[in-house]
Short mmCIF file of the C-alpha atoms (twelve columns), coordinates in Angstrom:
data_MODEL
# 
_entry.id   MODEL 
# 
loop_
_atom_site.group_PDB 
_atom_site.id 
_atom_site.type_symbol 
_atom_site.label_atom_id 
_atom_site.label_alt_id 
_atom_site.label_comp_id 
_atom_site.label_asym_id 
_atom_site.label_seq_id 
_atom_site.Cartn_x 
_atom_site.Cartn_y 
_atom_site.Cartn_z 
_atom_site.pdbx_PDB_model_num 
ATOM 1   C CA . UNK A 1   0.000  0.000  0.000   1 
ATOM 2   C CA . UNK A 2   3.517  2.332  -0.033  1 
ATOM 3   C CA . UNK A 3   3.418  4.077  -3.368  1 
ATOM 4   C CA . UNK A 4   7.697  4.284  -3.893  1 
ATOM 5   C CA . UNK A 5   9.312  7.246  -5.115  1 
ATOM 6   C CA . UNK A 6   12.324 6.897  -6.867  1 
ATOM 7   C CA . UNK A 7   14.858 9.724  -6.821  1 
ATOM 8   C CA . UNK A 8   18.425 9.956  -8.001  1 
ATOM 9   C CA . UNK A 9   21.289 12.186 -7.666  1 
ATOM 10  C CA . UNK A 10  23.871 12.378 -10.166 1 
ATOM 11  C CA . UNK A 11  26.743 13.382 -8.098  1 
ATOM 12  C CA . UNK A 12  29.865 15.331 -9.725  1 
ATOM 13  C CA . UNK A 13  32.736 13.386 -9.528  1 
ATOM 14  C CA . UNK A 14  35.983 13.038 -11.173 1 
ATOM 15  C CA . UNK A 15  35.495 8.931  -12.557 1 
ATOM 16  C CA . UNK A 16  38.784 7.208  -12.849 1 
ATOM 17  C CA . UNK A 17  39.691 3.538  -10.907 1 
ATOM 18  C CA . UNK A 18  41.537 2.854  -7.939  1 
ATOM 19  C CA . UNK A 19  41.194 1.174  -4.088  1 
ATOM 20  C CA . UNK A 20  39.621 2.179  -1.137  1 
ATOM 21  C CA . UNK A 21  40.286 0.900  2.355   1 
ATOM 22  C CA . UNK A 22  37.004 -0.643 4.059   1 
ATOM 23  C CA . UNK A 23  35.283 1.203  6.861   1 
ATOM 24  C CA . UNK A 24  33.628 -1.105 9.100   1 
ATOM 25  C CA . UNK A 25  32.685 -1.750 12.659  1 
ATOM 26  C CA . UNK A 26  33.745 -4.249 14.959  1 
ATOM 27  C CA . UNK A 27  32.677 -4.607 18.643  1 
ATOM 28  C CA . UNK A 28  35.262 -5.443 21.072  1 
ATOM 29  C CA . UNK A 29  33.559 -6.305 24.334  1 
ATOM 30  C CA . UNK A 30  35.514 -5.316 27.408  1 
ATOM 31  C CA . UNK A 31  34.648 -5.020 31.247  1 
ATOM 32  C CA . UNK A 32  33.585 -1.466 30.549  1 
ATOM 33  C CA . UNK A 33  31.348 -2.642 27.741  1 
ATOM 34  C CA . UNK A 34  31.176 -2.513 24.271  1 
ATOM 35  C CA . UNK A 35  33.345 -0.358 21.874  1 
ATOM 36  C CA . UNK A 36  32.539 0.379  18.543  1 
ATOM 37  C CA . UNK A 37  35.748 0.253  16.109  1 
ATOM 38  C CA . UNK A 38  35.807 1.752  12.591  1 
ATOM 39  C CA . UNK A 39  38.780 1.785  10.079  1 
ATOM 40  C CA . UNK A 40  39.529 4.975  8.404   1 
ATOM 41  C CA . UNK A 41  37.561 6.975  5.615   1 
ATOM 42  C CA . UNK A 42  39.678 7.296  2.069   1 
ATOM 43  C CA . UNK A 43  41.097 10.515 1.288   1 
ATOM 44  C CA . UNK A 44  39.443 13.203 -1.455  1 
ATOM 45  C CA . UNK A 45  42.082 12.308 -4.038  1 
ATOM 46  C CA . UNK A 46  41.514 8.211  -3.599  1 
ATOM 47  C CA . UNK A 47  37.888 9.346  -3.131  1 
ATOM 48  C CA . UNK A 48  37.805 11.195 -6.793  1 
ATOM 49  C CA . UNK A 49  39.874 8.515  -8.039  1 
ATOM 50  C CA . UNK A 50  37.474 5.033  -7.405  1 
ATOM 51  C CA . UNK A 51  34.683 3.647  -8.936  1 
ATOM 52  C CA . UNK A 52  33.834 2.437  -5.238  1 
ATOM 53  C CA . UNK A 53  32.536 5.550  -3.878  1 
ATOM 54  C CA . UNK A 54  30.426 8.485  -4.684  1 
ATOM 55  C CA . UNK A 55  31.006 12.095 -3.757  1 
ATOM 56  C CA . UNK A 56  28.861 15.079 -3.836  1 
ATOM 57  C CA . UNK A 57  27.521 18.491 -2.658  1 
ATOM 58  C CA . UNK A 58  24.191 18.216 -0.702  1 
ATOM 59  C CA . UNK A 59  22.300 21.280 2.185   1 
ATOM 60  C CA . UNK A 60  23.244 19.607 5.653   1 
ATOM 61  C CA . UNK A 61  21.718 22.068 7.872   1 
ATOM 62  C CA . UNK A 62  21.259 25.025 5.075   1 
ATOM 63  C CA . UNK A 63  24.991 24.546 4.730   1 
ATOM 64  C CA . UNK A 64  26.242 23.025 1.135   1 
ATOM 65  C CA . UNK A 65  28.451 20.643 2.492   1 
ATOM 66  C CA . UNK A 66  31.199 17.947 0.153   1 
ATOM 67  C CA . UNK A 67  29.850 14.569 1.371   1 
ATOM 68  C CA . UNK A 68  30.933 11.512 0.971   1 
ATOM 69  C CA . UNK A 69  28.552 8.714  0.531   1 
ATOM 70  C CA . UNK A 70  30.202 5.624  1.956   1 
ATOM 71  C CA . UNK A 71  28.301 2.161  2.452   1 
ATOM 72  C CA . UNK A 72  31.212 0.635  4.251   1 
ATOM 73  C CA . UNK A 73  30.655 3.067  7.383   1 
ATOM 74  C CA . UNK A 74  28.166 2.019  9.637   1 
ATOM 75  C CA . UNK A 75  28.200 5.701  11.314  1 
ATOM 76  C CA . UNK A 76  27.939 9.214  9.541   1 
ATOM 77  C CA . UNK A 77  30.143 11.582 10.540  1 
ATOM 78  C CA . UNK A 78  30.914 15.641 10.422  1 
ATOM 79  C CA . UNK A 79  33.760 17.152 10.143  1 
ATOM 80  C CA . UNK A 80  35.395 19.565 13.235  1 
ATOM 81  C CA . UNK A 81  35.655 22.880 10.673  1 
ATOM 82  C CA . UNK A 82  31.761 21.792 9.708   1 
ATOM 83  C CA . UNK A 83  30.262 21.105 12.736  1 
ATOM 84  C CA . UNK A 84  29.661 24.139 14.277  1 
ATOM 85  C CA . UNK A 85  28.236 25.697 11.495  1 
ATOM 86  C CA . UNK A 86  25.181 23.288 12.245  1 
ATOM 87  C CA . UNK A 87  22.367 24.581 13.762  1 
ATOM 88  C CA . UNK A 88  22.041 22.081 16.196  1 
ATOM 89  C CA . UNK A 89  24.169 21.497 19.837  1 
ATOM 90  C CA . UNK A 90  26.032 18.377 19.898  1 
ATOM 91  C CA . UNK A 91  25.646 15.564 22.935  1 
ATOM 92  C CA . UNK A 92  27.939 12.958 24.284  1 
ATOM 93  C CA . UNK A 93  27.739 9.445  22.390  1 
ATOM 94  C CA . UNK A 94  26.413 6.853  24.888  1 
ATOM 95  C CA . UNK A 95  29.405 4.331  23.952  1 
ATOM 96  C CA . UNK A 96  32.887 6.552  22.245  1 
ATOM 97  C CA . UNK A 97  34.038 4.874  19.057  1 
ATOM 98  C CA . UNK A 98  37.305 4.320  17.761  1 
ATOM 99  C CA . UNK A 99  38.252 5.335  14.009  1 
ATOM 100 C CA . UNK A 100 41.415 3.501  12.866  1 
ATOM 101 C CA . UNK A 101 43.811 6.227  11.066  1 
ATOM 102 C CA . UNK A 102 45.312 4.727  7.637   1 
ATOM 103 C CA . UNK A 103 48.459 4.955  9.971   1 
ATOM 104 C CA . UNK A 104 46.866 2.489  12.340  1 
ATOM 105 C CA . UNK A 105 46.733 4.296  15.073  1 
ATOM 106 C CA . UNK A 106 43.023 5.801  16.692  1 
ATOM 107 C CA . UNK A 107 40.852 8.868  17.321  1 
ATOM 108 C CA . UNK A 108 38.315 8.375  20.234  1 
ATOM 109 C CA . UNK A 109 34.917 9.968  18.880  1 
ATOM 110 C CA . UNK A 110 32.641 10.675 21.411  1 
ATOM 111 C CA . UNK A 111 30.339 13.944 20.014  1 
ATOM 112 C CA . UNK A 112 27.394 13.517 17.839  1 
ATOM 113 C CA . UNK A 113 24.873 16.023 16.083  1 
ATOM 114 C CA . UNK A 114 21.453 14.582 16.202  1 
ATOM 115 C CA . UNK A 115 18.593 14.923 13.707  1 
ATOM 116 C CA . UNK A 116 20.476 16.976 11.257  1 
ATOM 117 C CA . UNK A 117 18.508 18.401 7.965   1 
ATOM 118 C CA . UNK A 118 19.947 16.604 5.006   1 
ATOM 119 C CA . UNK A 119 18.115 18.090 1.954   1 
ATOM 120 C CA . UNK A 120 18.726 15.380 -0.619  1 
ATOM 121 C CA . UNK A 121 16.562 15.226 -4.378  1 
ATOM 122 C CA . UNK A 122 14.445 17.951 -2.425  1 
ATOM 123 C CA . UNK A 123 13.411 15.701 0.057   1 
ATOM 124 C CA . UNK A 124 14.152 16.403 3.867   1 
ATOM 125 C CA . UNK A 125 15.880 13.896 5.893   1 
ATOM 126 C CA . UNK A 126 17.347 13.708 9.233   1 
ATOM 127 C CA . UNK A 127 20.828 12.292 10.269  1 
ATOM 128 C CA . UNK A 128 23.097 11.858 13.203  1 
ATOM 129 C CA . UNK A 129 26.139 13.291 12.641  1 
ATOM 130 C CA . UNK A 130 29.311 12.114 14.512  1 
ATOM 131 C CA . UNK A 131 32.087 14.762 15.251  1 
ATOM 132 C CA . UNK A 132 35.038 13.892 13.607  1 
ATOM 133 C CA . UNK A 133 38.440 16.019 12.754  1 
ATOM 134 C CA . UNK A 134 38.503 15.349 9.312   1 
ATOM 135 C CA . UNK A 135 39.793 17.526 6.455   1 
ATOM 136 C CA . UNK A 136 38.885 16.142 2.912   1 
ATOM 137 C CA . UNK A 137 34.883 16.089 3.260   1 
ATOM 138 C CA . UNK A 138 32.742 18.048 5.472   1 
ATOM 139 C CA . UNK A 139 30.307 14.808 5.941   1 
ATOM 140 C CA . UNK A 140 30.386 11.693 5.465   1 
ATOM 141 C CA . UNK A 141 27.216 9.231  5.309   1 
ATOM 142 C CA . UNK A 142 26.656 6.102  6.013   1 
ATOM 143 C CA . UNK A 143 25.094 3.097  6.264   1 
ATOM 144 C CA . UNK A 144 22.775 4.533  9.432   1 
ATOM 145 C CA . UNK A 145 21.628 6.655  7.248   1 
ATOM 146 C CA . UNK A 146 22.213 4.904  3.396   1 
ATOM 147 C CA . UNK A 147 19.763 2.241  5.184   1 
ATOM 148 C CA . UNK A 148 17.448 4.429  6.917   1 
ATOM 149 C CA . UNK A 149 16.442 6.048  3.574   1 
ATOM 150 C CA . UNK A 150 16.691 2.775  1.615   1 
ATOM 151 C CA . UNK A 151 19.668 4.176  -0.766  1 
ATOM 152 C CA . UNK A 152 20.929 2.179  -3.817  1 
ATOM 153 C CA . UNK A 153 24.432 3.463  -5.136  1 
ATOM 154 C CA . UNK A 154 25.668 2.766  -8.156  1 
ATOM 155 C CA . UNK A 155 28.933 3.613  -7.815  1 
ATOM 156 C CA . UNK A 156 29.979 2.743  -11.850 1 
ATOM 157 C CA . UNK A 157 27.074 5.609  -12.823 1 
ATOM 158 C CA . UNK A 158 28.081 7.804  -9.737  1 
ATOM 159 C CA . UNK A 159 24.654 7.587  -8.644  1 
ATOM 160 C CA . UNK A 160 22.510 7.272  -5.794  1 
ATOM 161 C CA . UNK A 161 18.506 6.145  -5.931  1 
ATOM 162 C CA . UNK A 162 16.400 6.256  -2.971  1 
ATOM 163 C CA . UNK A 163 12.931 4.239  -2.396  1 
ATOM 164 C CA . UNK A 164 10.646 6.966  -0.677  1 
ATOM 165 C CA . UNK A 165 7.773  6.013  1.130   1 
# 
């Protein structure tokens, strides 16, 4: 009984080939509880360069922002030079997560922007936003919210279609 509404952003992008790390969570349970782990983002120029990702410029907030759209992240994040630009007060995350730098070392997260306007195809969606210092995109999304909005990329076309209820 869901009429669907398929939408699609063309996203600009450079094309070209190349490899991206995977960004992906995994729980290691301690005495303390649970932490969330996550290995590191690629860079704008490996970014521009792979068929495995898509890039754009979408409103996060009113703000044009350069997101990345990035499957293999289970969290969305926003950059420290974006975030305060947003016009919402960030809160402590109930459990910190650790990002994995490409030089394996780790950044503790622990800040988070919560129902943040993402204006996407013209239609208005929310997203939590995780405070990260990051320089090559001012947001990244994932799969939180790539799921939420039931997004299909096709990352050959540079595209991204969503099923709207």
């Amino acid at each position: 009984m869901i009429t669907a509404l398929v939408t699609t952003l063309h996203a600009r992008t450079h094309g070209g080939g190349g490899k991206v790390g995977r960004c992906r969570p995994r729980g290691v349970g301690q005495s303390n509880g649970t932490q969330s782990r996550c290995y590191a983002f690629p860079a704008r120029p490996e970014a521009v360069a792979s068929d495995a990702v898509i890039i754009g410029t979408i409103s996060i907030c009113h703000r044009d922002a350069s997101v990345l759209f990035y499957p293999w992240s289970t969290y969305s994040y926003v950059s420290s030079l974006f975030g305060p630009y947003l016009d919402v007060i960030h809160e402590s995350l109930d459990v910190p997560i650790y990002v994995s730098t490409p030089v394996g070392n780790f950044v503790i997260v622990d800040r988070v922007y919560r129902s943040c306007e993402v204006i996407f195809c013209a239609y208005q969606t929310r997203a939590d936003l995780i405070l990260l210092n990051m320089v090559d995109f001012e947001v990244i999304l994932g799969m939180d919210w790539l799921s939420l909005y039931r997004a299909i990329l096709d990352c050959h076309a540079k595209t991204i279609s969503f099923v709207m209820p």
